[in-house]
Amino acid sequence: MLEFTFSVILENLLLATRWTILLSLIAFVLGGVVGLIVLFARVSHSRALRTLTIGYIELFQGTPLLMQLFLFFFGVALLGVEVSPWVAASLALTFWTSAFLAEIWRGCVEAIPKGQWEASESLAMTYTEQMRHVILPQALRIAVAPTVGFSVQVIKGTALASVIGFVELTKAGTMLNNATFRPFLVYTLVALIYFALCFPLSWYSKRLEGRLNVAR
Amino acid sequence: MLYQMNFGDLLPYWQVLARGLLFTVVLTLVSTVAGIFVGTAGAWARTFGPKWAGTCVSIYVELIRNTPFIVQLFFIFFGLPAIGVKMGEAEAAFLAMTINLGAYSTEIIRAGIQAVPYGHLEAGSSLAMSRWEIFRHIVLKQAFMKVYPALSSQIVIVMLGSAVVSQISAEDLTYAANYIQSRNFRAFEVYLVVTGIYLALAIALRALLRGIARAVFPKG
Amino acid sequence: MSLVSIKDVRKSYGANEVLKGVSLDIKRGDVTAIIGRSGSGKSTLLRCINGLETFQSGSIAVDGMAVGDGKTDLRTLRRHVGMVFQQFNLFPHLTAGENIMLAPTVVAKEQKGEARAMAESLLEKVGLEGKFDAYPGQLSGGQQQRVAIARSLAMRPTVLLCDEITSALDPELVNEVLRVVEQLASEGMTLILVTHEMRFARDVGTKLVFMHHGLVHEEGDPKALFANPGTPELAQFVGGIH
Ligand SMILES: Nc1ncnc2c1ncn2[C@@H]1O[C@H](COP(=O)(O)OP(=O)(O)OP(=O)(O)O)[C@@H](O)[C@H]1O
Ligand SMILES: [Mg+2]
C-alpha cells in the first residue's frame, strides 16, 4: 500500500493542478472567442440580435454555473453522444465565460464617447470598420484589467467541474481526502494552490486598473 | 433517435422541490444579512480601524476572493472537524456563504467609504463628532448608496453560488434536483426546471433589492 | 443648380418638433454661416445633412444625392460631406497623421504611401507640419481642431460642415482655427458653419442664415443683414451679442 506522506499528497495535487490550468485556458480562450461574437451582436444595430444576446447573457449570468454543468453533461448525452466530463465542462465553462466577458467588454465599448462613433461615421466608415479601427482599439485598453480580473473567476469556476467527475484540483483533493482521512491538510493545500494561481492575476489586474486611472 | 422530454415525472416530487427552494431562499437571506454585517465591519477596519485590524481583514479578503467557494465549503465542513470544530450541513453552508459574501462586500463597501468626500469628514469633525459617530452617521449611508448596485449583483452571485452547498448534502434546491433525478432518472428535465427556478429567483431577488433601495434611499 | 438643397425638412424628438419645415439652398462655393439661439435646431439641421440624424419629412440632397431616402447609400454621401465637431473627436489612440490617413486607407482604399504624403501636405496646410507623430493628447485644443479639419479634408469633400468648431477652445486659440477656415473659404470650398463668431460670419461668410424656433427665420447677405436686420428677432439676437 502506498504511504500518503505530505509530499505524496502535495505531488498528486500539483499533478491535478495541470488539469485545472488546462481547463481554465480552454474556457478562457474559447470563451473569449465566443464572447467577442456575443459582444458584436450585443452592440450591433439590429434590435433582434441585441434582444437575443441580452437573453443569452441573462441565461448564463442568472443561473448557477453548477446547473449549467449538469445541463451540458446530461443534455449532450440526450443527443446520443457519449459525453466525457472534459467535453461537458469545456462547453459549459466556455459559454459561461463568454457571457461574462461579453458583458464586461460591452461596458468598455460603451465607455467610448459617442463622438468617436459620430466622427468615424462621418468619415464614411462601415460599422465593422468603425469597430475594427476606432472603437475596439480604445475599448481594448480599458478592457485588459477587468478581463484579467475575470480570469480569476474562470479558474475558480473550473472547481465546479469536479462535481461532474472531472478530475482537477478540487476533485483530486476529495479523492485524496477519502484515501488519507486528512481533510484539514488536504483542503488547506488545495486552497493554497488555488490561491497561488489566482492571487497573482488578481494583483496584476488591480495594478493595471490603478495605472489606467493615473493615466487619465 | 430523438429523446422524448417528459416533465410529468417531476410532479410527484413537487414538495421536495418546494422544501429545497425554501432552504435556498432562507440560506440566501440569512447569509446576506450576516455577510453584509461582516463586510461593514471589515470595511470599517480597513478604513477607520487600527492598522493591524486592516491588515488582518486584507488577508481574509484576499484568501476568500482567490479560492473557489466549493473549496471554502469543503474546508469548513470536512476540514474543520479534524481540528475539533464540528457542525451540521446547514450551519456549514450558512457559515461558508457568510464568510464568502463578507469578503466581497468588505471590498465593495470599502470602495464606497473611500469615495465619500474628505470635506464631509471634516464637517463631521468640526461638529465635534467622534470618529465612530462620523463613520456611523456620515460615511456609512453615503457609502451604501454609492455601492448598492455592486452589492446587489454580488448578492445575486452568492445566491447562485449557493447551489454548491448541495455537495455537502445541505438540502437546498440543487440537492432536491439531485435527489429527484436519482429517483426518476429524468436528469435533464429536472435540471432544466431547477435552472428555470434559479433564474426566476435571480430576477425576483434583483427586484426585491431594487424595491429595498427605493424604500430606503432618498429619490431612487 | 444648388449644391445642397434642403426642402421643408421636419424633425422631431418624440413630441418635441425641433425642425419645423426648414428650406435652404446652398450653391457651390458658398460660405454659409448659421446663427441662432441655443436650441433653435442648428446642430440638428447640420447633422441631418450628413445623415447623422434622420428626419421625418421633407428632403435633403447634396450634389444630386438624396439623403435618407434609403436609395442613396449613406456611405457614398458621407465621402462627399465632411464634418468637423465642436469637441474635435480625434481618435486618441492614433497619431495626428494616422487620424488623417485612416479614412483614405480604410474607406477609400488608397495606398499607404499616397495617404501619408497627403496627410503630410494637409498638416502643412493647417500649419502643423512636424506634428505627424504627435498624439491628440499632446496637442493643444486649437491644434487638435486643425488636425480634425485636415482629417475631414483628406476625403476631399465637396462640402464641409462645421458645428461650432471654436466653441470649446480657449479664446487665444480661436483665431488659429478661424484662419484655416478662412483659407479654405478663399480656395472656394463650400462651407456650412454653425457659429457664434459674428464678426467671422460677417467678414468671411457669403450667406447668413438665422434660425429661430426650428425655422429659417431670415437669410441673406451677411453684411446687409447685420447692418439691417429684417426682423425684430434677428435684431435682438445681434444686439444681444454685441
Ligand atoms: N438626441 C436628442 N434627443 C432629444 N432631444 C434633442 C436631441 N438632440 C437635440 N435635442 C433637442 O433639440 C433641440 C435643438 O437642438 P440643437 O442641438 O439642434 O440646437 P442648437 O441650435 O444646436 O443649440 P446650441 O447652440 O445649444 O448648440 C433642443 O431643444 C434639444 O434639446
Ligand atoms: Mg448645437
XYZ file of C-alpha atoms and ligand atoms in Angstrom:
710
model
C 0.000 0.000 0.000
C 1.070 3.491 -0.794
C 2.174 5.619 2.097
C 0.416 9.003 1.953
C 3.104 11.281 3.153
C 2.790 15.025 2.918
C 4.884 15.086 -0.207
C 2.812 12.401 -1.927
C -0.355 14.369 -1.233
C 1.195 17.576 -2.485
C 2.595 15.895 -5.574
C -0.789 14.439 -6.504
C -2.490 17.762 -6.011
C 0.060 19.536 -8.148
C -0.360 16.957 -10.891
C -4.101 17.541 -10.846
C -3.485 21.289 -10.963
C -2.332 20.807 -14.561
C -5.905 19.938 -15.489
C -7.272 22.924 -13.616
C -4.920 25.130 -15.600
C -5.688 23.460 -18.910
C -9.448 23.622 -18.383
C -9.135 27.291 -17.364
C -7.172 28.061 -20.511
C -9.710 26.279 -22.719
C -12.614 28.073 -21.085
C -10.886 31.441 -21.185
C -9.684 31.269 -24.786
C -12.805 29.696 -26.292
C -14.995 31.795 -24.018
C -13.133 34.867 -25.246
C -13.761 33.967 -28.876
C -17.449 33.256 -28.312
C -17.642 36.326 -26.079
C -16.335 38.515 -28.890
C -19.050 37.235 -31.201
C -21.663 37.816 -28.498
C -20.247 41.312 -27.950
C -20.608 42.191 -31.638
C -24.211 41.022 -31.576
C -24.854 42.813 -28.291
C -23.764 46.222 -29.581
C -24.991 45.774 -33.164
C -27.598 47.923 -34.874
C -30.038 45.009 -35.135
C -32.624 45.059 -32.393
C -33.353 41.346 -32.832
C -29.691 40.442 -32.364
C -29.445 42.673 -29.323
C -32.517 41.160 -27.678
C -31.244 37.666 -28.412
C -27.881 38.331 -26.816
C -29.414 40.035 -23.804
C -31.337 36.785 -23.272
C -28.192 34.714 -23.764
C -26.236 36.760 -21.248
C -29.090 36.765 -18.734
C -29.399 32.987 -19.065
C -25.770 32.332 -18.224
C -25.406 35.082 -15.650
C -28.746 34.429 -13.973
C -28.357 30.689 -13.330
C -25.830 28.709 -11.291
C -22.737 27.515 -13.126
C -23.287 24.168 -11.425
C -26.674 23.806 -13.144
C -25.114 24.715 -16.477
C -22.562 21.959 -15.974
C -25.316 19.443 -15.187
C -27.355 20.527 -18.196
C -24.427 20.187 -20.581
C -23.427 16.890 -19.018
C -26.877 15.329 -19.262
C -28.042 17.362 -22.246
C -25.284 16.324 -24.623
C -25.952 12.706 -23.633
C -29.520 13.127 -24.880
C -28.192 13.744 -28.379
C -26.937 10.174 -28.279
C -23.313 11.263 -27.937
C -21.143 9.763 -25.250
C -20.070 12.707 -23.061
C -16.871 12.885 -21.187
C -16.639 15.300 -18.272
C -13.979 17.032 -20.391
C -16.438 17.916 -23.117
C -19.272 18.890 -20.808
C -17.032 21.002 -18.574
C -15.333 22.720 -21.515
C -18.660 23.539 -23.159
C -20.351 24.807 -20.013
C -17.383 26.883 -18.899
C -16.870 28.287 -22.398
C -20.425 29.562 -22.692
C -20.499 30.776 -19.107
C -17.229 32.665 -19.653
C -18.421 34.111 -22.962
C -21.490 35.651 -21.342
C -19.471 37.380 -18.631
C -16.696 38.543 -20.962
C -19.216 39.883 -23.464
C -20.873 41.886 -20.716
C -17.552 43.189 -19.362
C -16.446 44.189 -22.843
C -19.776 45.820 -23.626
C -19.143 48.106 -20.677
C -15.773 49.014 -22.206
C -17.257 49.645 -25.649
C -19.973 51.831 -24.156
C -17.365 53.800 -22.244
C -16.035 55.081 -25.579
C -17.516 58.563 -26.127
C -20.330 58.931 -28.652
C -18.226 61.457 -30.584
C -15.870 58.673 -31.654
C -18.757 56.851 -33.320
C -20.007 60.039 -34.949
C -16.612 61.131 -36.216
C -15.848 57.736 -37.751
C -19.358 57.526 -39.158
C -18.903 60.929 -40.757
C -15.749 59.616 -42.408
C -17.947 57.102 -44.252
C -16.740 54.068 -42.298
C -18.899 50.966 -42.087
C -19.908 49.541 -38.734
C -17.213 46.879 -38.934
C -14.575 49.428 -39.915
C -15.582 51.655 -37.015
C -15.334 48.739 -34.603
C -12.085 47.445 -36.010
C -10.169 50.738 -36.340
C -11.707 53.140 -33.863
C -13.800 51.565 -31.100
C -12.169 48.237 -30.268
C -8.576 49.525 -30.091
C -9.715 52.049 -27.488
C -12.024 49.633 -25.675
C -9.217 47.083 -25.513
C -7.076 49.393 -23.431
C -9.671 49.675 -20.683
C -10.748 46.036 -21.036
C -7.424 44.475 -20.051
C -7.750 44.975 -16.293
C -11.296 43.611 -15.852
C -10.562 40.776 -18.291
C -7.528 39.669 -16.307
C -9.664 40.050 -13.193
C -12.300 37.769 -14.650
C -9.742 35.079 -15.432
C -9.654 34.548 -11.661
C -13.368 33.744 -11.741
C -12.740 31.263 -14.552
C -10.070 29.412 -12.579
C -12.360 29.256 -9.553
C -15.234 28.200 -11.803
C -13.321 25.146 -13.016
C -13.513 23.801 -9.436
C -17.172 23.016 -10.089
C -16.208 20.637 -12.892
C -15.224 18.280 -10.063
C -18.928 17.756 -9.408
C -19.470 16.093 -12.799
C -16.441 13.877 -12.291
C -13.707 15.917 -13.926
C -10.521 15.149 -12.025
C -8.929 18.521 -11.481
C -7.558 20.069 -8.325
C -10.745 20.031 -6.224
C -11.721 16.504 -7.271
C -8.195 15.295 -6.576
C -8.496 16.860 -3.139
C -11.722 14.979 -2.466
C -10.192 11.711 -3.652
C -7.057 12.200 -1.575
C -9.185 13.052 1.432
C -11.139 9.835 1.016
C -7.908 7.877 0.868
C -5.998 9.626 3.643
C -8.651 10.945 6.034
C -6.606 14.076 6.486
C -9.169 16.660 5.359
C -7.641 19.627 7.134
C -4.282 19.158 5.466
C -5.698 18.257 2.066
C -8.149 21.151 1.791
C -5.648 23.614 3.180
C -3.235 22.596 0.433
C -5.968 22.735 -2.217
C -6.917 26.223 -1.101
C -3.302 27.381 -1.098
C -2.710 26.077 -4.622
C -5.785 27.925 -5.888
C -4.559 30.994 -4.079
C -1.166 30.674 -5.736
C -2.867 30.510 -9.135
C -5.366 33.308 -8.577
C -3.665 35.870 -6.408
C -1.026 36.968 -8.954
C -3.771 37.522 -11.519
C -5.908 39.496 -9.044
C -2.917 41.564 -8.092
C -1.933 42.222 -11.688
C -5.479 43.205 -12.605
C -5.623 45.677 -9.748
C -2.295 47.167 -10.759
C -3.410 47.605 -14.357
C -6.565 49.305 -13.176
C -4.597 51.660 -10.997
C -2.236 52.539 -13.806
C -5.125 53.306 -16.144
C -6.717 55.604 -13.576
C -3.480 57.507 -13.187
C -3.118 57.795 -16.962
C -6.444 59.566 -17.239
C -33.061 8.564 -32.087
C -34.922 11.507 -30.678
C -35.219 11.845 -26.950
C -38.707 12.407 -25.619
C -38.839 15.038 -22.912
C -41.023 14.119 -20.003
C -41.729 16.666 -17.329
C -44.694 14.742 -15.899
C -42.341 12.530 -13.905
C -41.400 15.596 -11.867
C -44.856 16.283 -10.493
C -44.840 13.729 -7.657
C -41.765 15.470 -6.292
C -43.047 18.999 -6.089
C -42.866 19.030 -2.308
C -39.205 18.039 -2.425
C -38.568 20.946 -4.784
C -40.548 23.331 -2.599
C -38.566 22.357 0.502
C -35.302 22.792 -1.409
C -36.408 26.175 -2.705
C -37.345 27.317 0.786
C -33.930 26.257 2.086
C -32.130 28.158 -0.695
C -34.204 31.288 -0.053
C -33.685 31.242 3.710
C -29.988 30.420 3.326
C -29.555 33.348 0.933
C -31.459 35.852 3.038
C -29.802 34.956 6.325
C -26.290 34.859 4.934
C -26.866 38.084 3.009
C -27.708 39.943 6.199
C -24.847 38.318 8.091
C -22.421 38.751 5.183
C -23.128 42.455 4.834
C -22.692 42.856 8.567
C -19.283 41.189 8.292
C -18.497 43.306 5.239
C -19.371 46.532 7.033
C -17.168 45.586 9.969
C -14.383 44.606 7.584
C -14.685 47.847 5.653
C -14.614 49.816 8.884
C -11.449 48.005 9.934
C -9.783 48.775 6.624
C -10.631 52.472 6.649
C -11.270 53.694 10.190
C -9.878 50.802 12.231
C -6.398 50.204 13.656
C -3.691 49.213 11.217
C -3.322 45.631 12.445
C -7.068 45.024 12.037
C -6.931 46.388 8.498
C -4.079 44.041 7.649
C -5.913 41.018 9.063
C -9.008 41.937 7.069
C -6.955 42.320 3.880
C -5.567 38.813 4.296
C -9.057 37.426 4.921
C -10.434 39.196 1.850
C -7.650 38.055 -0.465
C -7.798 34.457 0.785
C -11.513 34.236 0.120
C -11.523 36.081 -3.185
C -8.739 33.941 -4.602
C -10.078 30.480 -3.725
C -13.204 28.710 -5.016
C -16.328 28.748 -2.883
C -16.609 24.956 -3.083
C -13.152 24.592 -1.539
C -14.069 27.016 1.244
C -17.171 24.943 1.870
C -15.256 21.650 1.941
C -12.638 23.170 4.207
C -15.294 24.245 6.687
C -17.391 21.088 6.536
C -14.701 18.409 6.165
C -11.537 20.140 7.283
C -12.546 21.966 10.446
C -13.951 18.882 12.263
C -10.455 17.402 12.079
C -9.287 20.151 14.414
C -12.346 19.796 16.624
C -14.788 22.304 15.084
C -17.879 20.275 14.145
C -21.118 21.488 12.650
C -24.085 20.301 10.596
C -24.547 20.743 6.832
C -26.868 23.714 7.141
C -24.602 25.510 9.606
C -21.560 24.904 7.431
C -23.439 26.178 4.372
C -24.529 29.293 6.235
C -21.052 29.930 7.604
C -19.351 29.460 4.225
C -21.821 31.777 2.478
C -21.445 34.444 5.141
C -17.662 34.325 5.072
C -17.687 34.453 1.279
C -20.086 37.381 0.937
C -18.360 39.076 3.873
C -15.090 39.204 1.960
C -16.593 40.528 -1.272
C -18.776 43.077 0.471
C -15.799 44.281 2.521
C -14.109 45.313 -0.713
C -17.271 46.815 -2.170
C -18.209 48.826 0.916
C -14.614 49.959 1.433
C -14.634 51.430 -2.073
C -17.840 53.265 -1.183
C -16.346 54.627 2.025
C -13.266 55.889 0.238
C -15.459 57.694 -2.282
C -17.013 59.856 0.432
C -15.535 63.355 0.017
C -12.987 64.289 2.629
C -14.826 67.518 3.311
C -17.734 65.568 4.781
C -15.406 64.031 7.356
C -14.008 67.450 8.200
C -17.535 68.786 8.523
C -18.259 65.996 10.985
C -15.099 66.712 12.966
C -15.918 70.383 13.146
C -19.299 69.431 14.619
C -17.335 67.711 17.401
C -18.448 64.245 16.296
C -16.290 61.293 17.310
C -14.675 59.050 14.695
C -17.312 56.418 15.336
C -20.143 58.934 15.045
C -18.716 60.238 11.783
C -18.492 56.698 10.425
C -21.935 55.751 11.625
C -23.866 58.880 10.641
C -21.987 60.497 7.764
C -19.940 57.891 5.973
C -21.883 54.663 6.088
C -25.141 55.666 4.463
C -23.422 57.556 1.653
C -21.111 54.612 1.068
C -24.028 52.183 0.863
C -25.916 54.397 -1.547
C -22.891 54.579 -3.777
C -22.119 50.858 -3.887
C -25.635 49.485 -3.650
C -25.720 48.287 -7.282
C -22.415 46.448 -6.911
C -23.541 44.957 -3.631
C -26.810 43.826 -5.205
C -25.067 41.982 -8.024
C -22.769 40.311 -5.521
C -25.761 39.118 -3.507
C -27.283 37.564 -6.639
C -23.931 35.922 -7.443
C -23.768 34.467 -3.935
C -27.342 33.179 -4.217
C -26.481 31.387 -7.471
C -23.262 30.112 -5.937
C -25.269 28.563 -3.091
C -26.140 25.666 -5.434
C -22.786 24.255 -4.399
C -23.907 23.589 -0.812
C -25.707 20.524 -2.185
C -22.244 18.959 -2.368
C -22.083 18.694 1.422
C -25.681 17.397 1.433
C -27.237 20.621 2.657
C -30.804 20.140 1.421
C -31.135 23.080 -0.937
C -32.765 23.357 -4.351
C -29.903 21.636 -6.154
C -29.877 18.873 -3.578
C -33.577 18.374 -4.323
C -32.789 18.172 -8.044
C -30.071 15.582 -7.451
C -32.440 13.597 -5.258
C -35.275 13.638 -7.790
C -33.125 12.672 -10.764
C -31.712 9.744 -8.829
C -35.298 8.500 -8.375
C -36.994 9.193 -11.687
C -33.932 9.128 -13.981
C -35.093 12.293 -15.722
C -31.888 14.219 -15.068
C -32.118 16.682 -17.946
C -35.725 17.644 -17.292
C -35.120 18.056 -13.575
C -32.068 20.258 -14.048
C -33.818 22.272 -16.723
C -36.741 23.022 -14.433
C -34.499 23.813 -11.478
C -32.330 26.067 -13.639
C -35.524 27.903 -14.541
C -36.377 28.259 -10.861
C -32.935 29.706 -10.152
C -33.386 32.188 -12.999
C -36.744 33.255 -11.574
C -35.154 33.507 -8.150
C -32.368 35.727 -9.507
C -34.881 38.018 -11.198
C -37.055 38.156 -8.074
C -34.057 38.848 -5.857
C -32.955 41.741 -8.063
C -36.475 43.165 -7.967
C -36.527 42.836 -4.181
C -33.176 44.596 -3.881
C -34.378 47.425 -6.117
C -37.517 47.722 -4.015
C -35.451 47.977 -0.856
C -33.317 50.689 -2.446
C -36.397 52.703 -3.355
C -37.780 52.410 0.148
C -34.547 53.195 1.978
C -32.640 55.681 -0.138
C -33.923 59.179 -0.928
C -35.141 59.655 -4.534
C -34.156 56.367 -6.239
C -28.158 74.469 -59.583
C -27.615 74.387 -55.869
C -25.114 72.026 -54.320
C -27.072 71.461 -51.128
C -30.810 71.656 -51.376
C -32.971 71.379 -48.279
C -36.731 71.331 -48.714
C -39.307 71.573 -45.946
C -37.398 69.331 -43.527
C -39.200 68.371 -40.331
C -37.604 66.553 -37.447
C -38.947 65.662 -34.016
C -37.510 64.056 -30.934
C -40.621 62.394 -29.571
C -43.212 65.149 -29.195
C -40.608 67.895 -29.462
C -40.524 69.225 -33.027
C -37.020 70.623 -33.494
C -37.059 71.406 -37.222
C -40.416 72.725 -38.383
C -40.039 72.794 -42.140
C -36.602 74.108 -42.961
C -35.792 75.018 -46.570
C -32.385 76.208 -47.730
C -30.380 76.310 -50.936
C -26.621 76.464 -50.945
C -24.535 76.986 -54.056
C -21.102 75.592 -54.764
C -18.511 77.846 -53.155
C -20.939 79.397 -50.700
C -19.717 80.057 -47.180
C -22.911 79.773 -45.161
C -22.930 80.846 -41.543
C -25.846 79.541 -39.487
C -26.560 81.531 -36.355
C -29.328 81.458 -33.784
C -30.168 80.894 -30.156
C -29.259 77.743 -28.275
C -31.823 75.055 -29.013
C -33.026 76.627 -32.259
C -32.056 73.490 -34.210
C -28.742 74.497 -35.819
C -26.819 71.359 -34.909
C -29.757 69.153 -35.732
C -30.001 70.636 -39.221
C -26.294 70.182 -39.824
C -26.387 66.590 -38.623
C -29.317 65.836 -40.922
C -27.218 66.903 -43.905
C -24.734 64.052 -43.474
C -27.222 61.550 -42.149
C -26.090 61.504 -38.516
C -29.714 62.281 -37.704
C -32.776 61.055 -39.559
C -35.718 63.338 -40.295
C -39.419 62.594 -40.627
C -40.404 64.545 -43.738
C -39.032 66.815 -46.420
C -35.904 66.189 -48.455
C -32.208 66.945 -48.466
C -29.960 66.495 -51.478
C -26.228 67.021 -51.714
C -24.729 67.214 -55.198
C -27.748 65.345 -56.528
C -27.611 62.609 -53.900
C -30.713 62.396 -51.751
C -30.138 61.954 -48.019
C -32.207 59.496 -46.035
C -34.422 58.201 -48.828
C -32.988 54.725 -48.446
C -31.790 54.763 -52.074
C -28.547 56.632 -51.739
C -26.020 54.774 -49.659
C -25.170 56.992 -46.699
C -21.554 55.959 -47.062
C -21.395 57.333 -50.582
C -22.904 60.573 -49.364
C -20.505 60.879 -46.449
C -17.498 60.557 -48.711
C -18.603 63.885 -50.168
C -19.655 65.582 -46.943
C -17.019 66.280 -44.302
C -17.849 67.158 -40.730
C -15.871 68.908 -38.007
C -17.169 68.770 -34.441
C -17.142 71.131 -31.503
C -15.312 68.557 -29.375
C -12.797 67.655 -32.157
C -13.473 63.914 -31.689
C -9.979 62.955 -32.769
C -9.163 59.277 -32.306
C -6.951 59.349 -29.212
C -5.207 56.037 -29.938
C -3.878 57.296 -33.286
C -1.294 59.994 -34.031
C -2.311 63.165 -35.839
C -1.019 61.693 -39.094
C -2.791 58.375 -38.556
C -6.017 60.193 -37.770
C -5.817 61.848 -41.175
C -4.739 58.686 -43.007
C -7.390 56.413 -41.531
C -10.359 57.140 -43.791
C -8.320 57.384 -47.016
C -6.715 53.988 -46.401
C -9.661 52.154 -44.843
C -12.594 53.689 -46.702
C -11.115 54.968 -49.965
C -8.573 52.112 -50.133
C -5.710 54.410 -51.046
C -2.111 53.256 -50.865
C -0.401 53.899 -47.520
C 2.325 55.930 -49.212
C -0.073 58.216 -51.058
C -2.218 58.680 -47.970
C 0.838 59.550 -45.954
C 2.012 62.128 -48.459
C -1.435 63.693 -48.474
C -1.619 63.686 -44.672
C 1.701 65.488 -44.528
C 0.645 68.130 -47.005
C -2.680 68.617 -45.192
C -0.877 69.044 -41.879
C 1.282 71.663 -43.524
C -1.796 73.367 -44.881
C -3.299 73.714 -41.406
C 0.035 74.909 -40.050
C 1.013 71.748 -38.210
C 3.978 70.455 -40.160
C 6.101 68.297 -37.874
C 3.159 67.172 -35.747
C 2.575 63.990 -37.751
C 3.613 61.695 -34.909
C 2.005 63.633 -32.067
C -0.940 62.043 -30.295
C -4.066 64.180 -29.793
C -3.408 64.237 -26.058
C -0.116 66.018 -26.717
C -1.713 68.814 -28.757
C -3.496 71.978 -27.677
C -7.198 72.357 -28.390
C -6.561 74.622 -31.352
C -4.029 72.193 -32.800
C -6.411 69.274 -32.293
C -9.178 71.101 -34.101
C -6.870 71.869 -37.014
C -5.964 68.178 -37.226
C -9.695 67.398 -37.232
C -10.182 69.771 -40.159
C -7.307 68.130 -42.012
C -8.835 64.731 -41.278
C -12.076 65.803 -42.958
C -10.267 67.312 -45.921
C -8.416 64.058 -46.541
C -11.585 62.613 -48.070
C -11.709 65.568 -50.496
C -15.269 66.518 -49.545
C -17.438 68.682 -51.790
C -18.903 70.373 -48.741
C -17.596 70.756 -45.211
C -19.908 71.021 -42.205
C -18.555 72.735 -39.095
C -20.561 72.718 -35.862
C -19.302 75.436 -33.516
C -15.750 74.348 -34.069
C -14.257 77.117 -31.951
C -16.665 76.980 -29.009
C -14.622 74.502 -26.974
C -11.403 76.488 -27.412
C -9.694 78.949 -25.125
C -10.141 82.464 -26.581
C -6.493 82.814 -27.597
C -6.732 79.637 -29.722
C -9.840 80.612 -31.660
C -8.069 82.640 -34.324
C -5.635 79.961 -35.468
C -8.620 77.738 -36.304
C -10.635 80.527 -37.934
C -7.647 81.415 -40.133
C -7.631 77.872 -41.504
C -11.350 78.058 -42.234
C -10.894 81.437 -43.906
C -8.189 79.998 -46.121
C -10.496 77.138 -47.138
C -13.174 79.677 -47.977
C -10.792 81.655 -50.136
C -9.895 78.454 -52.008
C -13.543 78.056 -52.943
C -14.526 75.233 -50.579
C -18.256 75.049 -49.884
C -18.664 75.542 -46.145
C -21.644 75.380 -43.829
C -20.734 76.690 -40.401
C -22.766 76.874 -37.257
C -21.014 79.616 -35.354
C -21.188 82.157 -32.584
C -18.340 84.194 -34.120
C -20.432 87.036 -35.523
C -17.530 89.004 -36.920
C -16.271 85.932 -38.746
C -19.779 85.250 -40.110
C -19.950 88.799 -41.412
C -16.445 89.074 -42.848
C -15.926 85.604 -44.311
C -19.493 84.419 -44.901
C -21.187 84.828 -48.268
C -24.547 83.903 -46.822
C -26.116 84.261 -43.394
C -28.887 82.026 -42.065
C -30.673 82.967 -38.862
C -32.536 80.084 -37.290
C -35.284 80.652 -34.771
C -37.577 78.058 -33.175
C -36.755 75.367 -35.722
C -37.220 77.554 -38.806
C -35.049 79.648 -41.088
C -36.243 82.996 -39.815
C -34.089 85.114 -42.104
C -31.396 84.575 -44.685
C -29.357 86.761 -46.960
C -26.121 88.651 -47.412
C -24.279 88.737 -44.061
C -23.131 92.354 -44.231
C -26.560 93.590 -45.217
C -28.379 91.551 -42.563
C -26.030 92.537 -39.765
C -26.413 96.185 -40.724
C -30.164 95.981 -41.245
C -31.880 93.006 -39.599
C -35.217 92.373 -41.301
C -36.956 91.048 -38.192
C -37.004 92.110 -34.539
C -35.801 88.612 -33.531
C -32.572 88.925 -35.533
C -32.118 92.496 -34.378
C -32.451 91.370 -30.784
C -30.130 88.402 -31.341
C -27.456 90.513 -32.996
C -27.912 93.280 -30.474
C -27.686 90.846 -27.595
C -24.339 89.595 -28.849
C -22.589 92.922 -29.222
N -30.711 63.447 -29.132
C -31.694 64.295 -28.766
N -32.800 63.830 -28.146
C -33.789 64.667 -27.774
N -33.780 65.971 -27.988
C -32.709 66.514 -28.613
C -31.609 65.698 -29.030
N -30.680 66.493 -29.611
C -31.179 67.743 -29.559
N -32.394 67.756 -28.965
C -33.234 68.940 -28.762
O -33.419 69.553 -29.992
C -33.419 70.966 -29.860
C -32.446 71.573 -30.837
O -31.146 71.119 -30.520
P -29.850 71.557 -31.343
O -28.700 70.849 -30.733
O -30.088 71.377 -32.774
O -29.774 73.101 -31.006
P -28.642 74.138 -31.375
O -29.317 75.220 -32.128
O -27.501 73.453 -31.996
O -28.246 74.702 -29.947
P -26.793 75.038 -29.351
O -26.462 76.443 -29.768
O -27.008 74.951 -27.873
O -25.834 74.020 -29.857
C -33.106 71.273 -28.420
O -34.309 71.608 -27.763
C -32.579 69.974 -27.879
O -32.961 69.813 -26.544
Mg -25.516 72.895 -31.384
